[in-house]
mmCIF file of C-alpha atoms in Angstrom:
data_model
loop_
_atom_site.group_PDB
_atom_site.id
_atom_site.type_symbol
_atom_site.label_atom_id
_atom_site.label_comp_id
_atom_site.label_asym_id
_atom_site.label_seq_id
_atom_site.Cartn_x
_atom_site.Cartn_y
_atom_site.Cartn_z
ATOM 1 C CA UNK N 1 -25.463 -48.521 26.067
ATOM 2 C CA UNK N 2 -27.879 -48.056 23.064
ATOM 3 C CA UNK N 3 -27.622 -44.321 23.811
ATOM 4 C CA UNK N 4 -24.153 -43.693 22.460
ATOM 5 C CA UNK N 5 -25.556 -44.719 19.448
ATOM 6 C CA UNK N 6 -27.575 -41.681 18.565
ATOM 7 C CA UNK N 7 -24.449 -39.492 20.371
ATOM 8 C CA UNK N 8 -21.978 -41.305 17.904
ATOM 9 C CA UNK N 9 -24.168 -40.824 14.747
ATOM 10 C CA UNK N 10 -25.107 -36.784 15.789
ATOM 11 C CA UNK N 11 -21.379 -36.456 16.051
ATOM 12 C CA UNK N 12 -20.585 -38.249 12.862
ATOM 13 C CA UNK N 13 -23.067 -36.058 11.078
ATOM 14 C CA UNK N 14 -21.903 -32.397 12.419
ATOM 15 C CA UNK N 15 -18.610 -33.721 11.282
ATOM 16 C CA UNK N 16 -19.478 -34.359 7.983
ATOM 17 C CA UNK N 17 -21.493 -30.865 7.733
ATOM 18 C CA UNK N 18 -18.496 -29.413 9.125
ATOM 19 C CA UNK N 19 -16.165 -30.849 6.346
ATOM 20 C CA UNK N 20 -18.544 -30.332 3.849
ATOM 21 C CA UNK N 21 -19.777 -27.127 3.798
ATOM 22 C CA UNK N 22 -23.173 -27.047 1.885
ATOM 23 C CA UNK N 23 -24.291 -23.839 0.938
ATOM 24 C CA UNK N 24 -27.400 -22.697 1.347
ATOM 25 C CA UNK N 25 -28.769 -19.162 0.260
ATOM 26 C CA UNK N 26 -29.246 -17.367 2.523
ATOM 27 C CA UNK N 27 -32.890 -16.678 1.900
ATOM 28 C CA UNK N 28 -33.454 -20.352 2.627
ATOM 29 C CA UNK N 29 -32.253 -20.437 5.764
ATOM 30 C CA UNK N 30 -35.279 -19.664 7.683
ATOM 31 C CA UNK N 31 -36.756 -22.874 6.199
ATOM 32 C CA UNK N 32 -34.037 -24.552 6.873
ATOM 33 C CA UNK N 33 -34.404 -23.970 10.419
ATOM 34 C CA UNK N 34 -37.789 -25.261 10.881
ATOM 35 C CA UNK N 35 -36.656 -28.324 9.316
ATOM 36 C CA UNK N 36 -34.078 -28.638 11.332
ATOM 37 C CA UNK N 37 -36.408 -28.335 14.556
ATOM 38 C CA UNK N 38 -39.018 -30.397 12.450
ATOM 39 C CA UNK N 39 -35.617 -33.392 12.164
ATOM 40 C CA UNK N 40 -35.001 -33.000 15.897
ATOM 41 C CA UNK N 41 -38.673 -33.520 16.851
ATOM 42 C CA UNK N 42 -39.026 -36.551 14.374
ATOM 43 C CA UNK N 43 -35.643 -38.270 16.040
ATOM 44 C CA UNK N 44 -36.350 -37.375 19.856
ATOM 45 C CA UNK N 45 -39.434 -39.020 18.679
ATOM 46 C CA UNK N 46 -37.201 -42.292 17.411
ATOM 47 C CA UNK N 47 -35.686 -42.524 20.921
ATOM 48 C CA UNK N 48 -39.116 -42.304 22.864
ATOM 49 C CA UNK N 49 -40.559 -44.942 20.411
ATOM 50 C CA UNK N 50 -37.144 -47.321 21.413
ATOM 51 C CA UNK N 51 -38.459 -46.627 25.063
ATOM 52 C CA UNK N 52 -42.066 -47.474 24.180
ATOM 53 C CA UNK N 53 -41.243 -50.353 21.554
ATOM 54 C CA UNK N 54 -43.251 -49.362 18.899
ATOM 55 C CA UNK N 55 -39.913 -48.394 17.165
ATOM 56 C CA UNK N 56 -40.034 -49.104 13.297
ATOM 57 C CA UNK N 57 -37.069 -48.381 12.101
ATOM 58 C CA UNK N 58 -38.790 -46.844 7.860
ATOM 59 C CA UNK N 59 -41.262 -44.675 10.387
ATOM 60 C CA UNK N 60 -38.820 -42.574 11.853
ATOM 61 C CA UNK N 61 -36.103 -42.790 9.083
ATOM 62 C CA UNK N 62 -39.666 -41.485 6.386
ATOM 63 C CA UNK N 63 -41.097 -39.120 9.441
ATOM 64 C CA UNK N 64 -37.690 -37.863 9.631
ATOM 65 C CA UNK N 65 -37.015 -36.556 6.031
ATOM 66 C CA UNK N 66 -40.733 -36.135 5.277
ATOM 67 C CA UNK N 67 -41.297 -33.708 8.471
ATOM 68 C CA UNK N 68 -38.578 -31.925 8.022
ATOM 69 C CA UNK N 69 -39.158 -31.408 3.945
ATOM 70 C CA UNK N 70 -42.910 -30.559 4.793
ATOM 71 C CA UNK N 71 -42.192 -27.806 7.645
ATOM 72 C CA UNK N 72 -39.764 -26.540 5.274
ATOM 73 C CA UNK N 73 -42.299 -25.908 2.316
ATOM 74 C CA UNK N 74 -44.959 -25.443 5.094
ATOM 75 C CA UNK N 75 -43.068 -21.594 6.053
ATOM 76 C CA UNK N 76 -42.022 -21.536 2.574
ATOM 77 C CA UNK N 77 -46.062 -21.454 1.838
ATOM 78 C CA UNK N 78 -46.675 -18.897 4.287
ATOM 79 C CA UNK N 79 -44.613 -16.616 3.277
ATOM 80 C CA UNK N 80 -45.716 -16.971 -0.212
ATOM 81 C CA UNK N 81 -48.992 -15.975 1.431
ATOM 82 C CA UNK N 82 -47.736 -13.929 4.213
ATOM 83 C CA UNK N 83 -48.757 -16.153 7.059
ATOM 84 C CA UNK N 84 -46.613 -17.018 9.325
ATOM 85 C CA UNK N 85 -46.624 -20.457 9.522
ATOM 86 C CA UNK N 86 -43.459 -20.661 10.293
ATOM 87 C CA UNK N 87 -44.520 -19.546 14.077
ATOM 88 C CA UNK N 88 -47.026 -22.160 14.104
ATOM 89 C CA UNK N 89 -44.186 -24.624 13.097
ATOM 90 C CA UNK N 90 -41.918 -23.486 15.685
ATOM 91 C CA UNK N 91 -44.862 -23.180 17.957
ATOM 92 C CA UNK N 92 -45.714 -26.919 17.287
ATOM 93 C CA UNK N 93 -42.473 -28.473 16.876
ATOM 94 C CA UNK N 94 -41.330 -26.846 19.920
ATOM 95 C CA UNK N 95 -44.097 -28.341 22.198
ATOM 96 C CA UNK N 96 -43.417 -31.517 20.956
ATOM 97 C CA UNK N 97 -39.871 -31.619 21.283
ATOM 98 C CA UNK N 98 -40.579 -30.740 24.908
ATOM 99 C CA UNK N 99 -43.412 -33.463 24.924
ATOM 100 C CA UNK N 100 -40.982 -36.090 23.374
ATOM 101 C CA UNK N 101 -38.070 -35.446 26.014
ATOM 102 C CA UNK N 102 -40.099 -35.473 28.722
ATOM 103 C CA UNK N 103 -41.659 -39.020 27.764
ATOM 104 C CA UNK N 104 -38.328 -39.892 27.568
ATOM 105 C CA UNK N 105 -37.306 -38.196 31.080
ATOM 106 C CA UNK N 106 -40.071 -40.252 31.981
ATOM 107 C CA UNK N 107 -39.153 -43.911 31.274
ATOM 108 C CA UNK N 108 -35.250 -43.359 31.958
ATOM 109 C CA UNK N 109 -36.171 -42.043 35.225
ATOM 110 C CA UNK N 110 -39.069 -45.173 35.423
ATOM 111 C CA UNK N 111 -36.329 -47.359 34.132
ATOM 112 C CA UNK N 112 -34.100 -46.019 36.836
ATOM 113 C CA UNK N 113 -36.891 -46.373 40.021
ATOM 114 C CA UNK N 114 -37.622 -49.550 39.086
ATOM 115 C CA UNK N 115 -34.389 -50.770 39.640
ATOM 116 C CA UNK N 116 -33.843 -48.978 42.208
ATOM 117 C CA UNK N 117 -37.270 -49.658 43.931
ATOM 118 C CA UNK N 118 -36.175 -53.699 43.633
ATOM 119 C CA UNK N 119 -32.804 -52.905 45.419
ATOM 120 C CA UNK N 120 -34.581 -50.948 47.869
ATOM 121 C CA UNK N 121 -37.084 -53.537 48.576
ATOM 122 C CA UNK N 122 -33.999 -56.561 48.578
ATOM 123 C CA UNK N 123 -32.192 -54.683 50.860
ATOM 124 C CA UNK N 124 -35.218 -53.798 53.271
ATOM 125 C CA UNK N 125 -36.013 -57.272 53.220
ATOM 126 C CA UNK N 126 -32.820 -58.633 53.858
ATOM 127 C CA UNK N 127 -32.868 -55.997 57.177
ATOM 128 C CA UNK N 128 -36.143 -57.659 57.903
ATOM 129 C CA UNK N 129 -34.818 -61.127 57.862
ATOM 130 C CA UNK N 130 -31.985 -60.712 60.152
ATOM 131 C CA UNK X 1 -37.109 -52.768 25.384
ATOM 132 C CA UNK X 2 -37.456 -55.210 22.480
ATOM 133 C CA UNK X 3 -35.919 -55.005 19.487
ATOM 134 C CA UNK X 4 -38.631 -56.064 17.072
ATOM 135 C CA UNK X 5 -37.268 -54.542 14.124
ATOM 136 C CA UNK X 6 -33.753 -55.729 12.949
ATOM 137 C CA UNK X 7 -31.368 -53.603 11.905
ATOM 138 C CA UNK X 8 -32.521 -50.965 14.176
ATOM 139 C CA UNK X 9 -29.480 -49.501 15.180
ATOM 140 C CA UNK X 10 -28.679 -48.299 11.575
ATOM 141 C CA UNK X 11 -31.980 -46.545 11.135
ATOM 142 C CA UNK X 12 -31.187 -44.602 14.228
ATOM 143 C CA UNK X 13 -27.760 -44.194 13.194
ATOM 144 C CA UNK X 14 -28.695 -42.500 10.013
ATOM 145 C CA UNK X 15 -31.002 -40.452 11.108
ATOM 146 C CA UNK X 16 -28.790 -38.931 13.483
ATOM 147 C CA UNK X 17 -26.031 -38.362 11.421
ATOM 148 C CA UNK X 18 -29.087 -36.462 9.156
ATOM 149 C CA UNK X 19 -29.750 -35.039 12.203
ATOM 150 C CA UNK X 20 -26.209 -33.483 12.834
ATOM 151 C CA UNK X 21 -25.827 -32.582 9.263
ATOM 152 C CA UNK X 22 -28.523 -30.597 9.184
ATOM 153 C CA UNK X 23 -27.447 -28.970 12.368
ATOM 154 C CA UNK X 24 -24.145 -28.107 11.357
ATOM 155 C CA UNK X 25 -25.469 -26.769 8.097
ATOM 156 C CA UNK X 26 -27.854 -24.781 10.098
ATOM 157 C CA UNK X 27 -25.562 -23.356 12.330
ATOM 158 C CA UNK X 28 -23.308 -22.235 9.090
ATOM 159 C CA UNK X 29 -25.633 -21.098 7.619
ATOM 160 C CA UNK X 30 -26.778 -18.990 10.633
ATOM 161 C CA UNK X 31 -22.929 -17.533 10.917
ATOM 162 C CA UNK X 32 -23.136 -16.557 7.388
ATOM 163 C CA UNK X 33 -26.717 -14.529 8.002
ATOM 164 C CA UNK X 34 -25.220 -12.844 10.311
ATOM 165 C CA UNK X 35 -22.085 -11.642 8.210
ATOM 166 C CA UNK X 36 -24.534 -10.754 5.755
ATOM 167 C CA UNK X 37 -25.681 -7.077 5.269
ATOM 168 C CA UNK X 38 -29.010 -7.781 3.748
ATOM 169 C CA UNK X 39 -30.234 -9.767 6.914
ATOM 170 C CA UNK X 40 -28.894 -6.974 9.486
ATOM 171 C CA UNK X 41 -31.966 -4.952 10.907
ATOM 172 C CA UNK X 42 -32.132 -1.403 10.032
ATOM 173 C CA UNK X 43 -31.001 0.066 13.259
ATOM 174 C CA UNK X 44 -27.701 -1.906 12.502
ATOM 175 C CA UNK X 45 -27.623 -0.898 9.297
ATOM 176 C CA UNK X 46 -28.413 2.683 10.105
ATOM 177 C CA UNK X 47 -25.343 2.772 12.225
ATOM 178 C CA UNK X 48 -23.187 1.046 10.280
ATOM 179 C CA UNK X 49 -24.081 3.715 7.469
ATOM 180 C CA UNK X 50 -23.254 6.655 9.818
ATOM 181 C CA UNK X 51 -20.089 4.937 10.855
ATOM 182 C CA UNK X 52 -18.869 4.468 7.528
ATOM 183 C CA UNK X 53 -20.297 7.586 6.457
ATOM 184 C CA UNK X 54 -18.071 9.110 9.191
ATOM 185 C CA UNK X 55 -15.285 7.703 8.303
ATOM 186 C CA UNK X 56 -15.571 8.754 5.048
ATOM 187 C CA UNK X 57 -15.552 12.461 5.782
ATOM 188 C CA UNK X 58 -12.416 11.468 7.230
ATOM 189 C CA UNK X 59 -10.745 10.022 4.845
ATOM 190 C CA UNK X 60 -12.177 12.399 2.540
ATOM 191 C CA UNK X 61 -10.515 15.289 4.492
ATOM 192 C CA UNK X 62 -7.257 13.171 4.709
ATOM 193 C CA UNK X 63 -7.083 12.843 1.096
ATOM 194 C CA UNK X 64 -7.661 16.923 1.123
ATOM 195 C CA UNK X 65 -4.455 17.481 3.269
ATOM 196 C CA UNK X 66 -2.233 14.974 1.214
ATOM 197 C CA UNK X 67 -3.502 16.391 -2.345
ATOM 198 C CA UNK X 68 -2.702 19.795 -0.331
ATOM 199 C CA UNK X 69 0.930 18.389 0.785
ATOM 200 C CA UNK X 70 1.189 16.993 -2.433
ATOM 201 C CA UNK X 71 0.727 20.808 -3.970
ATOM 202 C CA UNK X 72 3.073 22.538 -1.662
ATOM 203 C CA UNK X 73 5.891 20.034 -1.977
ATOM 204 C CA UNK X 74 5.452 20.239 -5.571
ATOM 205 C CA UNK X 75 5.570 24.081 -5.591
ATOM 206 C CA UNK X 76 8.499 23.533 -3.221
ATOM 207 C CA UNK X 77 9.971 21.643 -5.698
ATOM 208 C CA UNK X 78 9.539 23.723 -8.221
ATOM 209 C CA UNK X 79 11.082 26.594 -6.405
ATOM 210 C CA UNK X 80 13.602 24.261 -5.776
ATOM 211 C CA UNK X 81 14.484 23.673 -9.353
ATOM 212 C CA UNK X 82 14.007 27.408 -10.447
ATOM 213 C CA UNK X 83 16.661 28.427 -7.214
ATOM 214 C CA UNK X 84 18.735 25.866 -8.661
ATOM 215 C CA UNK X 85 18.836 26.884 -12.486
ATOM 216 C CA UNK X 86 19.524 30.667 -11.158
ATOM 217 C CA UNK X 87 21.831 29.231 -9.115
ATOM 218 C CA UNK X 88 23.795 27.263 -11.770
ATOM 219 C CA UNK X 89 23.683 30.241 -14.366
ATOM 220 C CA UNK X 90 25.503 32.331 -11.822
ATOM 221 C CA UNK X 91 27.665 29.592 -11.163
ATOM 222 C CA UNK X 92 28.530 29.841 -14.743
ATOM 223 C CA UNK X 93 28.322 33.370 -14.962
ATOM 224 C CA UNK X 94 30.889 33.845 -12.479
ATOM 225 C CA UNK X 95 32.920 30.796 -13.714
ATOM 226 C CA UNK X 96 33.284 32.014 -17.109
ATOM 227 C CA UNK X 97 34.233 35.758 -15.439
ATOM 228 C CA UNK X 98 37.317 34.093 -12.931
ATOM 229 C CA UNK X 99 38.311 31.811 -15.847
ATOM 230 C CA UNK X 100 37.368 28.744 -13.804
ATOM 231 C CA UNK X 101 36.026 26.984 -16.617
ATOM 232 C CA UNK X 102 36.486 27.071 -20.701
ATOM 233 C CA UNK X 103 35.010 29.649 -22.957
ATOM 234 C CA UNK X 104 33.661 29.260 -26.115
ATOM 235 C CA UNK X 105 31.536 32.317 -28.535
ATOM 236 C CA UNK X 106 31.969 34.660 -31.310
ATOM 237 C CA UNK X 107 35.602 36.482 -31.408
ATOM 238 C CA UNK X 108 39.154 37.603 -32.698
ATOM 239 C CA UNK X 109 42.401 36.070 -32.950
ATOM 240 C CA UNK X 110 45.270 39.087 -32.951
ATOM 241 C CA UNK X 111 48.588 37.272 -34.124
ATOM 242 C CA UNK X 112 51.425 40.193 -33.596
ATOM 243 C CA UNK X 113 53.885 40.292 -35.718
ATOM 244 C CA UNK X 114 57.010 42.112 -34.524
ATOM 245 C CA UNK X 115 59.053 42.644 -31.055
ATOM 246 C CA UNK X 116 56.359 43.670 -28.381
ATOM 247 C CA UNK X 117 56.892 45.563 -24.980
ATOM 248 C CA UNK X 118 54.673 43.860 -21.911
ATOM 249 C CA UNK X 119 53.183 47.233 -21.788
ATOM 250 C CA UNK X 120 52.448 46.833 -25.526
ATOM 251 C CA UNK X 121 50.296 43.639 -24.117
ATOM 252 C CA UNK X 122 48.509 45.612 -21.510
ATOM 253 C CA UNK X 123 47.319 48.647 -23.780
ATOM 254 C CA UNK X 124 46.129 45.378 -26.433
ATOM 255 C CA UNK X 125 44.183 43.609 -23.349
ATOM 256 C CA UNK X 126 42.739 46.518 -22.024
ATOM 257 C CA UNK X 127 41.519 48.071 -25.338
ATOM 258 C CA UNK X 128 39.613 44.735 -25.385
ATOM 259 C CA UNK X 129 38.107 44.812 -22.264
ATOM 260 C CA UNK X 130 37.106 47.956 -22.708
ATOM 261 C CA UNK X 131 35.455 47.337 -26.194
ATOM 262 C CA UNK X 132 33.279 44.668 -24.428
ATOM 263 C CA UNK X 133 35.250 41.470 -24.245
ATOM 264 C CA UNK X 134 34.156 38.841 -22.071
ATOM 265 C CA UNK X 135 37.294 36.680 -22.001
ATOM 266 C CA UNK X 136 41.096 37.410 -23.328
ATOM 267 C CA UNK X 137 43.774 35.250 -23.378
ATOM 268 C CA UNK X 138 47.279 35.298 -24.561
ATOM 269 C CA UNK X 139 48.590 31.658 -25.773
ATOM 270 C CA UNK X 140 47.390 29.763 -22.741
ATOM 271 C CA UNK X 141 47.172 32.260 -20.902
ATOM 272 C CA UNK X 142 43.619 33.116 -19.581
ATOM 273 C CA UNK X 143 43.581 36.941 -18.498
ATOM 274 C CA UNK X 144 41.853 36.823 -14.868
ATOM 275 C CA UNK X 145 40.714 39.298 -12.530
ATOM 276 C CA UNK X 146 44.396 38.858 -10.433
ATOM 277 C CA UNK X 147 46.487 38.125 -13.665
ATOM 278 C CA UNK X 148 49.176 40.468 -14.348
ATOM 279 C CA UNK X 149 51.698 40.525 -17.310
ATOM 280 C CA UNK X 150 55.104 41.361 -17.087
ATOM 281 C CA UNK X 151 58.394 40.381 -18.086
ATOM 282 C CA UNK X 152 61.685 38.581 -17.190
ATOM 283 C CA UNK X 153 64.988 40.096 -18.547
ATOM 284 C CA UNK X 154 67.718 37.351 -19.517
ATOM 285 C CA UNK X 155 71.265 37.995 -20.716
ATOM 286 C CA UNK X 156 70.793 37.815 -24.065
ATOM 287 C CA UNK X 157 66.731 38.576 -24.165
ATOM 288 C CA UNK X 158 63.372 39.887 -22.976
ATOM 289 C CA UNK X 159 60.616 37.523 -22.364
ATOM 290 C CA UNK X 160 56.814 38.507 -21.780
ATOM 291 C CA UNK X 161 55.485 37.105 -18.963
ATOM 292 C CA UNK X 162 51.681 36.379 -17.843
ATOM 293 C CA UNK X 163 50.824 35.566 -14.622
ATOM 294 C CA UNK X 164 54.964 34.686 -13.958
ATOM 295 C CA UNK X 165 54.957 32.698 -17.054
ATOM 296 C CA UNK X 166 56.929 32.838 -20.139
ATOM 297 C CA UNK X 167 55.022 33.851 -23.413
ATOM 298 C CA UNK X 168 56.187 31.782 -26.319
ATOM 299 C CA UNK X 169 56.150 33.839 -29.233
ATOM 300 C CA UNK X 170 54.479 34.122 -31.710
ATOM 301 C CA UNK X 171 52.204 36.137 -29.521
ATOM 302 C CA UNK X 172 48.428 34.705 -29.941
ATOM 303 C CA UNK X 173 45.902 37.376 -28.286
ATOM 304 C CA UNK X 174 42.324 35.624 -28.380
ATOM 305 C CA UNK X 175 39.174 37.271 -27.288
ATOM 306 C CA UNK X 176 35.393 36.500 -27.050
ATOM 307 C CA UNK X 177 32.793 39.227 -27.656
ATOM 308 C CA UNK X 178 31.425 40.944 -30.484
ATOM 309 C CA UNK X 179 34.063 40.494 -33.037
ATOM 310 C CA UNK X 180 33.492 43.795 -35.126
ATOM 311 C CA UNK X 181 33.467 45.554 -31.828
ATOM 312 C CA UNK X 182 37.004 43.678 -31.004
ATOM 313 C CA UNK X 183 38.575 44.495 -34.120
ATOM 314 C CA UNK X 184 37.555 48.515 -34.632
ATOM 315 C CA UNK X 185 38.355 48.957 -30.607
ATOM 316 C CA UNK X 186 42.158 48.022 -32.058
ATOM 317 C CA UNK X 187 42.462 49.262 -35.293
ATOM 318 C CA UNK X 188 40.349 52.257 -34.968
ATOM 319 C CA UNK X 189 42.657 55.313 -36.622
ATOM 320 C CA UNK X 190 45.019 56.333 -34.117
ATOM 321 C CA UNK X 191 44.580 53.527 -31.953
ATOM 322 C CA UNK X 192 47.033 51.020 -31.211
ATOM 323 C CA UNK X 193 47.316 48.678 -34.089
ATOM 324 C CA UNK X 194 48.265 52.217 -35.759
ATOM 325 C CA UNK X 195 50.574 53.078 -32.502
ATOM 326 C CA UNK X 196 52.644 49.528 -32.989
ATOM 327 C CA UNK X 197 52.668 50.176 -36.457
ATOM 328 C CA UNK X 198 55.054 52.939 -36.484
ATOM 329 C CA UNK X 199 57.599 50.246 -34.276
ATOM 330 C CA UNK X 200 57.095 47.961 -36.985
ATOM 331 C CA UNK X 201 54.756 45.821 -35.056
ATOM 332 C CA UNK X 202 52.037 44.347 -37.085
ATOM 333 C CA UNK X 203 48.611 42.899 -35.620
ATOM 334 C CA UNK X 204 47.074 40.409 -38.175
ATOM 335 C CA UNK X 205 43.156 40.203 -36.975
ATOM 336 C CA UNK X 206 41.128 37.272 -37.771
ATOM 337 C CA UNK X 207 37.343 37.303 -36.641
ATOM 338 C CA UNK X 208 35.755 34.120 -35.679
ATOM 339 C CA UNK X 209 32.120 32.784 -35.358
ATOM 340 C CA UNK X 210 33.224 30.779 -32.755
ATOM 341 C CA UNK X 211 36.421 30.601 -30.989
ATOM 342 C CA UNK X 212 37.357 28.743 -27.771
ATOM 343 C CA UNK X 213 39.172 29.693 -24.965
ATOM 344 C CA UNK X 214 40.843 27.181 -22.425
ATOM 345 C CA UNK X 215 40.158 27.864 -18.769
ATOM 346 C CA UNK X 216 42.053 29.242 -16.115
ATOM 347 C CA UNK X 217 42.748 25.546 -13.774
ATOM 348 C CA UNK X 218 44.880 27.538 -10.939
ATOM 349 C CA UNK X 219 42.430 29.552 -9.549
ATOM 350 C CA UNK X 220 43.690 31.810 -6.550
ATOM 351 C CA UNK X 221 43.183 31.101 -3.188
ATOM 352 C CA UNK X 222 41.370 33.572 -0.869
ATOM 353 C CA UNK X 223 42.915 33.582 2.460
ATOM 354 C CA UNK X 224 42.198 37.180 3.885
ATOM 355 C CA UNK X 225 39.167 38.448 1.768
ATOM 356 C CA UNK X 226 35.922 37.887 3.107
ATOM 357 C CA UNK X 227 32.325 38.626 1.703
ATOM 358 C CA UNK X 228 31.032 41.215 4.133
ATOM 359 C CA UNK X 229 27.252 40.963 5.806
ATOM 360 C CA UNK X 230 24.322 42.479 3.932
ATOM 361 C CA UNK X 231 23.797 44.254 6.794
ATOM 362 C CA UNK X 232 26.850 45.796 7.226
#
């Protein structure tokens, strides 16, 4: 049931941002956005690594706050320069949010066959035997 | 699914709770933009001007017709107030004319000296009015539009009477109006101070700058008389 982990912690967190109301201006919130899809990326990520098990524990928790700080100054740049890189980091955070839940799609469902595959293959053997 | 790092869980766990955080903040923060009037697009804006622009007009027109209420009631009031004054001076005016209420102005004080006839009294009060007097009494006795003055004949003596009441001697005639006026009207030659004179009746005249006469409390009570219509 390591999945109720993440649930338990997201909840925890938009409980805490609920009770404590940090104010942003308002001219930051389009950064704050992109970090916030650059945070989600980074922790889908996490949860495919667990599935892979190259999870490291410093990676995600650095790739977390260090992708979302970066995409943040990354649209802050471009519109300092009036280029929107805030697209591209929608654009690219976006594909690999898709990317990272359907790796994980991927071994749950795997995960799931598998097991299922085994039964499948007990029970047809059993059918053979009598 | 190996857990090669330890203490895995708590990593996860943090970054999560980041994770909803930043959400939550996110999604506040998103409410707020959208409260906001800078971040509305112009279209918005552009109607939200013409609303409030229209509703201005409206307001501003609403404010016309209460500053316009506001005027007439005022002039109303004002109206009002001068309808009222007239009103009360009349009241006055008529009060002081029925003897309703107590007088008080510039007059004489005739103290008579000597035995006088009631009809003695009526020449006296009627000189008076005629020379202008506004009020008259004898003693107590306010002279009204319905008061009459007689007598009552006892045994042993005649008794002046004003309105059916005994007159005390001495006789006290008070009057308000101009004083000079008062005085020649009665002791103009041949007139009636000089008429009295030759019955040995004597009328001592004092003027007064002021002089006060009590009012009339029983005033009569109109059962048949009626004020006709205008149109009538």
């Amino acid at each position: 049931m390591f999945w109720l982990i993440p649930v338990f912690g997201l909840l925890i967190g938009v409980l805490i941002g609920s009770i404590v109301t940090i104010e942003i201006p308002l001219t930051m919130a389009k950064y704050l956005s992109v970090a916030v899809l650059a945070a989600l990326d980074s922790a889908l990520g996490g949860i495919r690594c667990i599935y892979e098990d190259t999870f490291n524990g410093l990676v995600l928790l650095t790739g977390f706050i260090s992708n979302a700080v970066l995409a943040a100054l990354l649209a802050f740049l471009g519109d300092q320069l009036s280029v929107d890189l805030y697209m591209a980091a929608v654009f690219v955070f976006g594909i690999r949010i898709f990317q990272n839940l359907a790796t994980i799609r991927h071994h749950i469902l795997n995960r799931f066959l598998k097991k299922h595959n085994v039964h499948a293959a007990q029970h047809k053997e059993d059918i053979q035997q009598q | 699914m190996k857990n090669k790092v330890h203490g895995w869980h708590i990593y996860l766990v943090v970054t999560f709770v980041l994770l909803g955080i930043l959400i939550s903040t996110q999604i506040h923060t998103q409410n707020r933009l959208l409260s906001d009037l800078s971040m509305q697009s112009t279209s918005d804006l552009s109607i939200m001007l013409k609303n409030l622009t229209d509703k201005r007009w409206l307001l501003t027109e609403e404010l016309e017709e209460a500053e316009h209420n506001l005027l007439t009631y005022q002039n109303d009031y004002n109206n009002d107030t001068a309808l009222l004054s007239s009103v009360e001076n009349e009241l006055n005016r008529l009060q002081l004319i029925s003897g309703a209420s107590a007088v008080k102005g510039p007059g004489i004080s005739i103290n008579v000296d000597g035995y006088l006839l009631s009809s003695d009294l009526v020449v006296i009060v009627n000189e008076l009015w005629a020379a202008g007097a506004e009020a008259v009494a004898i003693n107590d006795c306010r002279i009204t539009a319905t008061s009459g003055i007689s007598y009552v004949e006892t045994l042993d003596k005649t008794y002046l009477t004003c309105d059916g009441t005994v007159i005390q001697e001495p006789y006290e005639i008070r009057a308000i109006g101009n004083n000079a006026t008062l005085e020649k009207s009665l002791t103009m030659p041949g007139g009636i101070a000089d008429s009295l004179s030759l019955y040995q009746v004597h009328l001592n005249i004092t003027l007064h700058d002021e002089i006060v006469l009590a009012s009339q409390p029983v005033q009569p009570q109109l059962r048949y008389g009626k004020v006709p219509s205008k149109t009538e």
